[in-house]
Amino acid sequence: VQLQASGGGLVQAGGSLRLSCAASGRTFSSYAMGWFRQAPGKEREFVAAVSWSGISTYYADSVKGRAIISRDNAKNTVYLQINSLEPEDTAVYYCAAKNGRTPQVGGEMRDPLKYDYWGQGTQVTVSS
């Protein structure tokens, strides 16, 4: 699976962005998907995850209530919408794929080592 993230950019605080991650291959629906981010000088941080079906989602506390992760298996794409953006959201955002059709996603999705494939990242910069 190859992943291509897009949709990043420069946005003012309080604004919104919708990131997309397009996957190649015909097995996209076999993977749970996650979004991570990494700010300069910081470790990669979990943001959100969605199950293979799109029914189950899981969020980091830092974005809970402001972010929505979703997927369209027919388009081999996962999305991350973040509203009410804050300067602290500034980071490179990465999408990742974790093999498995477990019905629910939870805390196990926080571990980047659990993922099998990674996209190249898209920069999000939030100005104050």
PDB file of C-alpha atoms in Angstrom, residues 38-112:
ATOM      1  CA  GLN A  38       5.137  15.759  14.237  1.00  0.00           C
ATOM      2  CA  ALA A  39       6.097  19.273  15.212  1.00  0.00           C
ATOM      3  CA  PRO A  40       9.712  20.474  14.991  1.00  0.00           C
ATOM      4  CA  GLY A  41      11.772  19.092  17.842  1.00  0.00           C
ATOM      5  CA  LYS A  42       8.953  16.873  19.073  1.00  0.00           C
ATOM      6  CA  GLU A  43       8.124  13.202  18.801  1.00  0.00           C
ATOM      7  CA  ARG A  44       5.520  11.910  16.394  1.00  0.00           C
ATOM      8  CA  GLU A  45       2.115  12.206  18.034  1.00  0.00           C
ATOM      9  CA  PHE A  46      -1.064  10.236  17.443  1.00  0.00           C
ATOM     10  CA  VAL A  47      -4.030  12.294  16.249  1.00  0.00           C
ATOM     11  CA  ALA A  48      -6.882  10.025  15.161  1.00  0.00           C
ATOM     12  CA  ALA A  49      -7.726   6.583  13.843  1.00  0.00           C
ATOM     13  CA  VAL A  50     -10.568   4.912  12.000  1.00  0.00           C
ATOM     14  CA  SER A  51     -11.453   1.245  11.611  1.00  0.00           C
ATOM     15  CA  TRP A  52     -11.494  -0.490   8.248  1.00  0.00           C
ATOM     16  CA  SER A  53     -15.254   0.007   7.987  1.00  0.00           C
ATOM     17  CA  GLY A  54     -15.231   3.642   9.062  1.00  0.00           C
ATOM     18  CA  ILE A  55     -17.653   2.896  11.885  1.00  0.00           C
ATOM     19  CA  SER A  56     -15.221   3.071  14.769  1.00  0.00           C
ATOM     20  CA  THR A  57     -13.072   6.127  15.414  1.00  0.00           C
ATOM     21  CA  TYR A  58     -10.623   7.139  18.108  1.00  0.00           C
ATOM     22  CA  TYR A  59      -9.071  10.522  18.860  1.00  0.00           C
ATOM     23  CA  ALA A  60      -6.271  12.016  20.839  1.00  0.00           C
ATOM     24  CA  ASP A  61      -7.429  14.281  23.636  1.00  0.00           C
ATOM     25  CA  SER A  62      -5.668  17.195  21.967  1.00  0.00           C
ATOM     26  CA  VAL A  63      -8.081  17.140  19.012  1.00  0.00           C
ATOM     27  CA  LYS A  64     -11.174  15.479  20.474  1.00  0.00           C
ATOM     28  CA  GLY A  65     -14.217  17.567  19.661  1.00  0.00           C
ATOM     29  CA  ARG A  66     -12.342  19.489  16.944  1.00  0.00           C
ATOM     30  CA  ALA A  67     -11.388  16.716  14.543  1.00  0.00           C
ATOM     31  CA  ILE A  68     -13.289  14.251  12.426  1.00  0.00           C
ATOM     32  CA  ILE A  69     -11.650  11.274  10.783  1.00  0.00           C
ATOM     33  CA  SER A  70     -13.519   9.490   8.025  1.00  0.00           C
ATOM     34  CA  ARG A  71     -12.861   7.258   5.073  1.00  0.00           C
ATOM     35  CA  ASP A  72     -14.301   6.394   1.698  1.00  0.00           C
ATOM     36  CA  ASN A  73     -13.308   2.853   0.793  1.00  0.00           C
ATOM     37  CA  ALA A  74     -14.688   3.257  -2.718  1.00  0.00           C
ATOM     38  CA  LYS A  75     -12.182   6.079  -3.257  1.00  0.00           C
ATOM     39  CA  ASN A  76      -9.351   4.496  -1.244  1.00  0.00           C
ATOM     40  CA  THR A  77      -9.123   7.684   0.779  1.00  0.00           C
ATOM     41  CA  VAL A  78      -9.078   8.658   4.422  1.00  0.00           C
ATOM     42  CA  TYR A  79      -9.775  12.194   5.595  1.00  0.00           C
ATOM     43  CA  LEU A  80      -8.975  14.267   8.634  1.00  0.00           C
ATOM     44  CA  GLN A  81     -10.899  17.463   9.217  1.00  0.00           C
ATOM     45  CA  ILE A  82      -9.687  19.694  12.029  1.00  0.00           C
ATOM     46  CA  ASN A  83     -11.744  22.689  13.079  1.00  0.00           C
ATOM     47  CA  SER A  84     -10.905  25.552  15.423  1.00  0.00           C
ATOM     48  CA  LEU A  85      -7.248  25.189  14.543  1.00  0.00           C
ATOM     49  CA  GLU A  86      -4.702  26.392  17.067  1.00  0.00           C
ATOM     50  CA  PRO A  87      -1.031  27.319  16.609  1.00  0.00           C
ATOM     51  CA  GLU A  88      -0.258  24.161  18.594  1.00  0.00           C
ATOM     52  CA  ASP A  89      -1.676  22.139  15.699  1.00  0.00           C
ATOM     53  CA  THR A  90       1.234  23.227  13.523  1.00  0.00           C
ATOM     54  CA  ALA A  91       3.059  20.086  12.400  1.00  0.00           C
ATOM     55  CA  VAL A  92       3.680  17.722   9.549  1.00  0.00           C
ATOM     56  CA  TYR A  93       0.713  15.379   9.366  1.00  0.00           C
ATOM     57  CA  TYR A  94       1.188  11.770   8.344  1.00  0.00           C
ATOM     58  CA  CYS A  95      -1.314   9.103   7.455  1.00  0.00           C
ATOM     59  CA  ALA A  96      -0.586   5.460   8.180  1.00  0.00           C
ATOM     60  CA  ALA A  97      -2.165   2.073   7.523  1.00  0.00           C
ATOM     61  CA  LYS A  98      -2.464  -0.793   9.979  1.00  0.00           C
ATOM     62  CA  ASN A  99      -3.383  -4.184   8.591  1.00  0.00           C
ATOM     63  CA  GLY A 100      -6.442  -5.708  10.176  1.00  0.00           C
ATOM     64  CA  ARG A 101     -10.223  -5.733  10.070  1.00  0.00           C
ATOM     65  CA  THR A 102     -10.867  -5.432  13.771  1.00  0.00           C
ATOM     66  CA  PRO A 103     -14.297  -3.875  14.281  1.00  0.00           C
ATOM     67  CA  GLN A 104     -13.145  -1.220  16.726  1.00  0.00           C
ATOM     68  CA  VAL A 105     -10.119   1.012  17.152  1.00  0.00           C
ATOM     69  CA  GLY A 106      -8.820   2.268  20.449  1.00  0.00           C
ATOM     70  CA  GLY A 107      -5.675   2.977  22.394  1.00  0.00           C
ATOM     71  CA  GLU A 108      -3.617   0.435  20.471  1.00  0.00           C
ATOM     72  CA  MET A 109      -3.771   2.798  17.507  1.00  0.00           C
ATOM     73  CA  ARG A 110      -1.586   5.303  19.364  1.00  0.00           C
ATOM     74  CA  ASP A 111       1.530   3.194  18.831  1.00  0.00           C
ATOM     75  CA  PRO A 112       3.244   4.122  15.549  1.00  0.00           C
TER      76      PRO A 112
END
